[in-house]
PDB file of N, CA and C in Angstrom:
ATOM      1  N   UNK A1002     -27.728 265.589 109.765  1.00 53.00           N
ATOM      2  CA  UNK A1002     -26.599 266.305 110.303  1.00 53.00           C
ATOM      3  C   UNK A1002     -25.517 265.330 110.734  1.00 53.00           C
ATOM      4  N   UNK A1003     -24.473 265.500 109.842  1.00 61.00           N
ATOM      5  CA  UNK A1003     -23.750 264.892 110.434  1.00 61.00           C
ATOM      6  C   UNK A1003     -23.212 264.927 112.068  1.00 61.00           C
ATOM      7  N   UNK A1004     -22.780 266.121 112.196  1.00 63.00           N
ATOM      8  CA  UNK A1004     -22.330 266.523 114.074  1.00 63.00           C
ATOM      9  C   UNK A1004     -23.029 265.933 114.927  1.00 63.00           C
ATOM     10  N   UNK A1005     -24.635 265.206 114.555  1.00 74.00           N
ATOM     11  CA  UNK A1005     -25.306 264.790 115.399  1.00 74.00           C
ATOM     12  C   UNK A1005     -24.257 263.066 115.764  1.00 74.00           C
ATOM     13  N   UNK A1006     -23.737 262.190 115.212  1.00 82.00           N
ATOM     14  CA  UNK A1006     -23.008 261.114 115.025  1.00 82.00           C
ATOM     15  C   UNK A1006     -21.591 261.469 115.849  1.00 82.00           C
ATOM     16  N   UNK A1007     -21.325 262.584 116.101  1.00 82.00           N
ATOM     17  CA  UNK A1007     -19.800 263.081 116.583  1.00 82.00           C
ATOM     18  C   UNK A1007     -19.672 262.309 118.472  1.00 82.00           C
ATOM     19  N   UNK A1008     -18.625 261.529 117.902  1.00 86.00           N
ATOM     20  CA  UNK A1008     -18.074 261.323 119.706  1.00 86.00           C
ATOM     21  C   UNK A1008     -17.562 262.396 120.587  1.00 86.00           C
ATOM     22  N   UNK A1009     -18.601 262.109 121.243  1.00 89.00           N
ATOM     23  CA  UNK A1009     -18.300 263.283 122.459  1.00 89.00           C
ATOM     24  C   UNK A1009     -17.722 263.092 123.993  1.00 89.00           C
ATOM     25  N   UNK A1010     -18.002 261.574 123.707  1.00 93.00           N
ATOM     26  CA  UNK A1010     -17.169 261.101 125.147  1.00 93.00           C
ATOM     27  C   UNK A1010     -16.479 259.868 125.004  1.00 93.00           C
ATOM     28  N   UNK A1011     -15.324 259.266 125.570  1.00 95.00           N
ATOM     29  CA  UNK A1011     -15.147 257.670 125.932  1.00 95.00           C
ATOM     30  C   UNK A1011     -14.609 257.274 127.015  1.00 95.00           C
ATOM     31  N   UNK A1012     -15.042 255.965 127.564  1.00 97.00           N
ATOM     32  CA  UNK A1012     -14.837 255.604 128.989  1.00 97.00           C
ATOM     33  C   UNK A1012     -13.983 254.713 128.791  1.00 97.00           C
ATOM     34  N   UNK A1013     -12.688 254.513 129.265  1.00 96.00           N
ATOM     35  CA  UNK A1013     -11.888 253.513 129.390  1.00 96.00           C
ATOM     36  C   UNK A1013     -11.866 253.362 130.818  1.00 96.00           C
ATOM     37  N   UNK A1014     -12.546 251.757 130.799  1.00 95.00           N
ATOM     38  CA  UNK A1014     -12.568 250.445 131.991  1.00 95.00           C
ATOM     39  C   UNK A1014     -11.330 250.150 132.492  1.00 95.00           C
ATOM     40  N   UNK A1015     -10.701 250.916 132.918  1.00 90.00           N
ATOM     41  CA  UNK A1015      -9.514 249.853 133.899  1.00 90.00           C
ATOM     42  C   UNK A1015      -8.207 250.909 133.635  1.00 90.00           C
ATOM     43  N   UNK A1016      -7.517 250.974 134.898  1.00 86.00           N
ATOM     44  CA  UNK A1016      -6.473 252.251 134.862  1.00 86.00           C
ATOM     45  C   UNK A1016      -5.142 251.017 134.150  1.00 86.00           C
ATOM     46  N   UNK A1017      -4.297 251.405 135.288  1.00 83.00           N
ATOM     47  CA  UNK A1017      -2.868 251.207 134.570  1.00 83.00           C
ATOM     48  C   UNK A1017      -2.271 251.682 133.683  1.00 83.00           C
ATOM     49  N   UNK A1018      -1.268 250.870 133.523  1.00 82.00           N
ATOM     50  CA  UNK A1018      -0.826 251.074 131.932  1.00 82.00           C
ATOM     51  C   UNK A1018      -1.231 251.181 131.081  1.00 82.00           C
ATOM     52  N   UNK A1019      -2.192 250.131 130.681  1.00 85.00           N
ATOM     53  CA  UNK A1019      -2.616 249.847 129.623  1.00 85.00           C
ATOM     54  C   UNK A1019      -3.945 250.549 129.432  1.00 85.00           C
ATOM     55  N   UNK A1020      -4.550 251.086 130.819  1.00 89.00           N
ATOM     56  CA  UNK A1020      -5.644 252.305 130.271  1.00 89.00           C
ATOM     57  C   UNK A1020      -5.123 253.657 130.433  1.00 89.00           C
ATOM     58  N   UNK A1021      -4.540 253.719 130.705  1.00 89.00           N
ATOM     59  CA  UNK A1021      -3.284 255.359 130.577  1.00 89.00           C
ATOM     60  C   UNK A1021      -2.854 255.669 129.401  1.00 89.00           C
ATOM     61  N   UNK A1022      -2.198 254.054 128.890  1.00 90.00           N
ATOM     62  CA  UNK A1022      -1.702 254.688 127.180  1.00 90.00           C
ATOM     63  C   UNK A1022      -2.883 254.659 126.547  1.00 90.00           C
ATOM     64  N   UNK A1023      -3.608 253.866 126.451  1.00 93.00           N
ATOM     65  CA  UNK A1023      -5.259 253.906 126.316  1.00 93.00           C
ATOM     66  C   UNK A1023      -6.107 255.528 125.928  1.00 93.00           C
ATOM     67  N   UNK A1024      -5.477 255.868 127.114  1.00 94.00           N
ATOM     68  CA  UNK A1024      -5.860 257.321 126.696  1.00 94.00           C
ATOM     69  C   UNK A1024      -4.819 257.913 126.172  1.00 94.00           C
ATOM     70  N   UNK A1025      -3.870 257.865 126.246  1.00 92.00           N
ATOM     71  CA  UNK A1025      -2.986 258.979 125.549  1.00 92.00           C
ATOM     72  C   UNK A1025      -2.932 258.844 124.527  1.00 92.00           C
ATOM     73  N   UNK A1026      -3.084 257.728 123.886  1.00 93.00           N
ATOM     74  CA  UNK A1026      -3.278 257.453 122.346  1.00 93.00           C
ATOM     75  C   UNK A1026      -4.372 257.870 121.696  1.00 93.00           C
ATOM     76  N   UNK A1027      -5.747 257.668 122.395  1.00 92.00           N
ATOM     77  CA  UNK A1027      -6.824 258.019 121.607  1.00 92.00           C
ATOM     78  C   UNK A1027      -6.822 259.172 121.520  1.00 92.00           C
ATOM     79  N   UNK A1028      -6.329 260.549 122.956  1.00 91.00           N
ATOM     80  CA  UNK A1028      -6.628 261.864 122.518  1.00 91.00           C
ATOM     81  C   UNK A1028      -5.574 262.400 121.787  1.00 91.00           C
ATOM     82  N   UNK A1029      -4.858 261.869 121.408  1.00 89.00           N
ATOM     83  CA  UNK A1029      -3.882 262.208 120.108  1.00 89.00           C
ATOM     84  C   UNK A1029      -4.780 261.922 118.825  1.00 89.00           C
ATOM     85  N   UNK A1030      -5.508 260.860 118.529  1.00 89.00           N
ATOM     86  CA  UNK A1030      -5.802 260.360 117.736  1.00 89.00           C
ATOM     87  C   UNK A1030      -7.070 260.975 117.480  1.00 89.00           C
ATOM     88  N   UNK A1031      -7.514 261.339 118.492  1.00 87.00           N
ATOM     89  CA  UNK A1031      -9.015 262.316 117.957  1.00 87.00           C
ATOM     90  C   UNK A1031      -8.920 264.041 118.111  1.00 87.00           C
ATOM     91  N   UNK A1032      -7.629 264.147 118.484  1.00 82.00           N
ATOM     92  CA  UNK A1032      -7.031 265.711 118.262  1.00 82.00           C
ATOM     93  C   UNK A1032      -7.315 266.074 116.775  1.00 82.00           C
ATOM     94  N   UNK A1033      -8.289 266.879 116.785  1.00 71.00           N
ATOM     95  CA  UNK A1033      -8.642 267.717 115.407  1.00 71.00           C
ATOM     96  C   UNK A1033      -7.676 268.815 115.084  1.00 71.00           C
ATOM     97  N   UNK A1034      -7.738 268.795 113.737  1.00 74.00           N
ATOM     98  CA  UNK A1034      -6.717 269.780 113.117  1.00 74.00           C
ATOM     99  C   UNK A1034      -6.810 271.131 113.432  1.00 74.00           C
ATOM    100  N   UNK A1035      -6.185 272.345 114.234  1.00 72.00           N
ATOM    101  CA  UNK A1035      -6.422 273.503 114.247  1.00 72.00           C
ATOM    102  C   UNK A1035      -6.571 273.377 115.757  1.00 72.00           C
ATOM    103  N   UNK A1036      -6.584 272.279 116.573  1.00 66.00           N
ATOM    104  CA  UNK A1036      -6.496 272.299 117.884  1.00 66.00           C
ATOM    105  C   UNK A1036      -7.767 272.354 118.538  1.00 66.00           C
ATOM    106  N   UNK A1037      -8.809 272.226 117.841  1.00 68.00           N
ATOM    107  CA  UNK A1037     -10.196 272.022 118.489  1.00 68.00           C
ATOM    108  C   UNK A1037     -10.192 270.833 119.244  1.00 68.00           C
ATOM    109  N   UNK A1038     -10.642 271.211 120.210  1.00 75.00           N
ATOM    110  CA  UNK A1038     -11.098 270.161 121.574  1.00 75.00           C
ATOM    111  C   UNK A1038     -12.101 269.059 121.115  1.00 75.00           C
ATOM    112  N   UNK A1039     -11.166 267.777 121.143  1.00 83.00           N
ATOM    113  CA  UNK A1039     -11.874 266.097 121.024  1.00 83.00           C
ATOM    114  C   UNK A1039     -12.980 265.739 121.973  1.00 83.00           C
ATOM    115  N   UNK A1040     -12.862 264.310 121.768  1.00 91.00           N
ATOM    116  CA  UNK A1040     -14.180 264.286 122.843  1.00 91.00           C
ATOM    117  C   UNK A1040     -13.572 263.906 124.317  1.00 91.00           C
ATOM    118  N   UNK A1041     -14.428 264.055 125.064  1.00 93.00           N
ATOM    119  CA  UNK A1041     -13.933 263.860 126.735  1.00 93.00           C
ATOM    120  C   UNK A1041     -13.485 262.461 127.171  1.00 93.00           C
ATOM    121  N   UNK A1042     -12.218 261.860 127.325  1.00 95.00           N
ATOM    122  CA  UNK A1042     -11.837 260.747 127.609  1.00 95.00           C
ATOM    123  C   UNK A1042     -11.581 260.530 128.982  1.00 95.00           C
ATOM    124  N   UNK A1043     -12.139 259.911 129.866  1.00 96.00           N
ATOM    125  CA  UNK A1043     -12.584 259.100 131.122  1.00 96.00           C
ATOM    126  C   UNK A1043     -11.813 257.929 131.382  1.00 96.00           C
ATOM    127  N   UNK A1044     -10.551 258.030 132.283  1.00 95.00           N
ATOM    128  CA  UNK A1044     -10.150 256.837 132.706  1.00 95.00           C
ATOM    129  C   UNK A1044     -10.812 256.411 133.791  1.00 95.00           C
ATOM    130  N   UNK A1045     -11.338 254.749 134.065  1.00 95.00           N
ATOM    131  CA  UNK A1045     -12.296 254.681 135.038  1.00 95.00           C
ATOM    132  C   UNK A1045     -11.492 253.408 136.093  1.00 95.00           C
ATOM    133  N   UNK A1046     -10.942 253.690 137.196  1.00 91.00           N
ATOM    134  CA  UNK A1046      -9.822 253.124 137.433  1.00 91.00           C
ATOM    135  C   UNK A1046     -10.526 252.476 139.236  1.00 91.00           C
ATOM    136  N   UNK A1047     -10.437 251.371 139.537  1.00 88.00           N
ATOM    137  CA  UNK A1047     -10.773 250.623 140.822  1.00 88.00           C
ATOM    138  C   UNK A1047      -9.893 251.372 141.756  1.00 88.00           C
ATOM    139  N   UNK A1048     -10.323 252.220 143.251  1.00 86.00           N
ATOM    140  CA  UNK A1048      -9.775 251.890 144.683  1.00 86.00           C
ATOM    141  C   UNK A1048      -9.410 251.172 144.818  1.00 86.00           C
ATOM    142  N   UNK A1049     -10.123 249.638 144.987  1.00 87.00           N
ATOM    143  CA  UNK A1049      -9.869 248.705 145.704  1.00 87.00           C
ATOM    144  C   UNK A1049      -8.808 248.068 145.079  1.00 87.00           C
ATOM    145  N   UNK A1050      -8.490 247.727 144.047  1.00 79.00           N
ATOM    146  CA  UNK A1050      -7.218 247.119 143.146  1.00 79.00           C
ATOM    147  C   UNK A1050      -5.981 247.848 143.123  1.00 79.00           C
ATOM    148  N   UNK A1051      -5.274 247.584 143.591  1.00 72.00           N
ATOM    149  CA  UNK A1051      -3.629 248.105 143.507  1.00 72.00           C
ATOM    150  C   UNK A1051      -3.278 247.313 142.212  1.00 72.00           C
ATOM    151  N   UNK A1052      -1.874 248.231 142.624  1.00 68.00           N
ATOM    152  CA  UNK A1052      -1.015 248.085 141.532  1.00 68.00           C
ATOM    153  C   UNK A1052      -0.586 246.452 141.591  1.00 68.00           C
ATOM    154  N   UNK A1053      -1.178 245.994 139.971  1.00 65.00           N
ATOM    155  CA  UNK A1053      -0.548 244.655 139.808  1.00 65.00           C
ATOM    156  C   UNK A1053       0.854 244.411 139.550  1.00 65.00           C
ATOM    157  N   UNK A1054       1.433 244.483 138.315  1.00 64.00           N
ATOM    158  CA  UNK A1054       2.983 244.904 138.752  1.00 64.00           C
ATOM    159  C   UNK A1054       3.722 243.887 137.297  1.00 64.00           C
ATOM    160  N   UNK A1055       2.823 242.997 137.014  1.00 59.00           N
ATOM    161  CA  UNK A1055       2.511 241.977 135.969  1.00 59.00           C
ATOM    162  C   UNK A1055       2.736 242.634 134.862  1.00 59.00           C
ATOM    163  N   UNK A1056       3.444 242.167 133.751  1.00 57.00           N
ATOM    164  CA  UNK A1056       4.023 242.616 132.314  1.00 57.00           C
ATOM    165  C   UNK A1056       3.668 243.649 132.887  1.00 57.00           C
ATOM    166  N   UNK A1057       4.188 244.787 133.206  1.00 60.00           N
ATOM    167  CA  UNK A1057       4.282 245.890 133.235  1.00 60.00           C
ATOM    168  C   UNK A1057       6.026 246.557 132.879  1.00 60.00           C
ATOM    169  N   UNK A1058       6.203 245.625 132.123  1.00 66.00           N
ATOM    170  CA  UNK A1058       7.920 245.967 131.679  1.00 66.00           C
ATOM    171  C   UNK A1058       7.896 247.303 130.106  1.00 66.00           C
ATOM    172  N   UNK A1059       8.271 248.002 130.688  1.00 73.00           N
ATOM    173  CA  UNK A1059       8.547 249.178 129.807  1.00 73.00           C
ATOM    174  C   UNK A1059       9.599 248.525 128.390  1.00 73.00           C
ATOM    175  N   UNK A1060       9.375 248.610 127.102  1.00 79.00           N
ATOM    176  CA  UNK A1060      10.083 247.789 126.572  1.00 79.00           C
ATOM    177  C   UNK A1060      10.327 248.562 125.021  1.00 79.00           C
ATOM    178  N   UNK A1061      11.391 248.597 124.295  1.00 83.00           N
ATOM    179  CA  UNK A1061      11.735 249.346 123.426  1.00 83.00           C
ATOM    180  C   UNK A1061      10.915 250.333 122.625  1.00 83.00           C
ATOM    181  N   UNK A1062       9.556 249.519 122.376  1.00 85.00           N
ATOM    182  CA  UNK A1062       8.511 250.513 121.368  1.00 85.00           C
ATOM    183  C   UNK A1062       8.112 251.323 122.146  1.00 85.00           C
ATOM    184  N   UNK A1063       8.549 251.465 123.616  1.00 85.00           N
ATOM    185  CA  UNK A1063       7.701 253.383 123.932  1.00 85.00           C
ATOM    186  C   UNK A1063       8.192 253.818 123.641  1.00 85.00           C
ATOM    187  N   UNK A1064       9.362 254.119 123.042  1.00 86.00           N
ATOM    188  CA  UNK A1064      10.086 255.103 122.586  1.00 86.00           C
ATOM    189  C   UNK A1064       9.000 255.703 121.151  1.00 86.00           C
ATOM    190  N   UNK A1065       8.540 254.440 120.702  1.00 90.00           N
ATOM    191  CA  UNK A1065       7.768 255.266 119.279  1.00 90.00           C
ATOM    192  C   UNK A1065       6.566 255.521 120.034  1.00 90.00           C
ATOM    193  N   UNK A1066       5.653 254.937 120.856  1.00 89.00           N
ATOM    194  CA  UNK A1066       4.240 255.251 121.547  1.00 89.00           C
ATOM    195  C   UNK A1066       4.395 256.570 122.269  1.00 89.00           C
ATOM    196  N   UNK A1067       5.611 257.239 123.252  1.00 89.00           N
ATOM    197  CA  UNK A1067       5.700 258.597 122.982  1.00 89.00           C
ATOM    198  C   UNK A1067       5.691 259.176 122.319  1.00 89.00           C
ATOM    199  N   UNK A1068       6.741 259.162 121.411  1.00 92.00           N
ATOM    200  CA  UNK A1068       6.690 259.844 120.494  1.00 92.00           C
ATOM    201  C   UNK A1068       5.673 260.173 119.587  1.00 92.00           C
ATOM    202  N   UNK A1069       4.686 259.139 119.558  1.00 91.00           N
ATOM    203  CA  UNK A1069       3.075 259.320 118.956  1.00 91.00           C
ATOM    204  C   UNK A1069       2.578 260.247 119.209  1.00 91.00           C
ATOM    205  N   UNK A1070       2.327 259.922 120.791  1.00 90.00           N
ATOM    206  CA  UNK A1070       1.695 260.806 121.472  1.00 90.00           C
ATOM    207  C   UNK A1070       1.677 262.413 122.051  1.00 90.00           C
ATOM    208  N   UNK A1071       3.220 262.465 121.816  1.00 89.00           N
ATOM    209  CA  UNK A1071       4.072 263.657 121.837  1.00 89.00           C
ATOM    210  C   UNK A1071       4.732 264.141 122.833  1.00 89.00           C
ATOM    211  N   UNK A1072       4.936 262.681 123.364  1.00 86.00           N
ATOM    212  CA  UNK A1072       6.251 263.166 124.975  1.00 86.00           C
ATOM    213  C   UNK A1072       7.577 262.944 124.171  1.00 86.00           C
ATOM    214  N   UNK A1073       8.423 263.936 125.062  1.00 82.00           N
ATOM    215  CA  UNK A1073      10.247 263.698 124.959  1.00 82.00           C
ATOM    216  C   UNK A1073      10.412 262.812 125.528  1.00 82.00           C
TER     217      UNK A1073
END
């Protein structure tokens, strides 16, 4: 059976940016055709760590990484 092999979950290690788009990319990317529900994506993000603040510069290509993903 194949369905037995089907991802049903993923954990992304570490918030921010870079695990935020992290997710917004993958559940675009495992969005099945006809709108059936992907697998469950888990951002897994530290209390204790604040905001670093480091390359965190917003920089011309979000304009296409929204748009991927499907924000205005």
């Amino acid at each position: 059976m194949q369905d037995d092999r089907k991802i049903r979950s993923v954990a992304i290690v570490g918030g921010g940016t870079a695990g935020w788009m992290a997710a917004g990319a993958m559940a675009k990317a495992f969005a099945a055709p006809g709108g059936s529900a992907g697998p469950t994506i888990t951002v897994i993000e530290s209390e204790t760590i604040g905001t670093v603040g480091v390359g965190e510069a917003t920089i011309p290509p979000i304009r296409q990484f929204n748009s991927m993903i499907g924000l205005d």
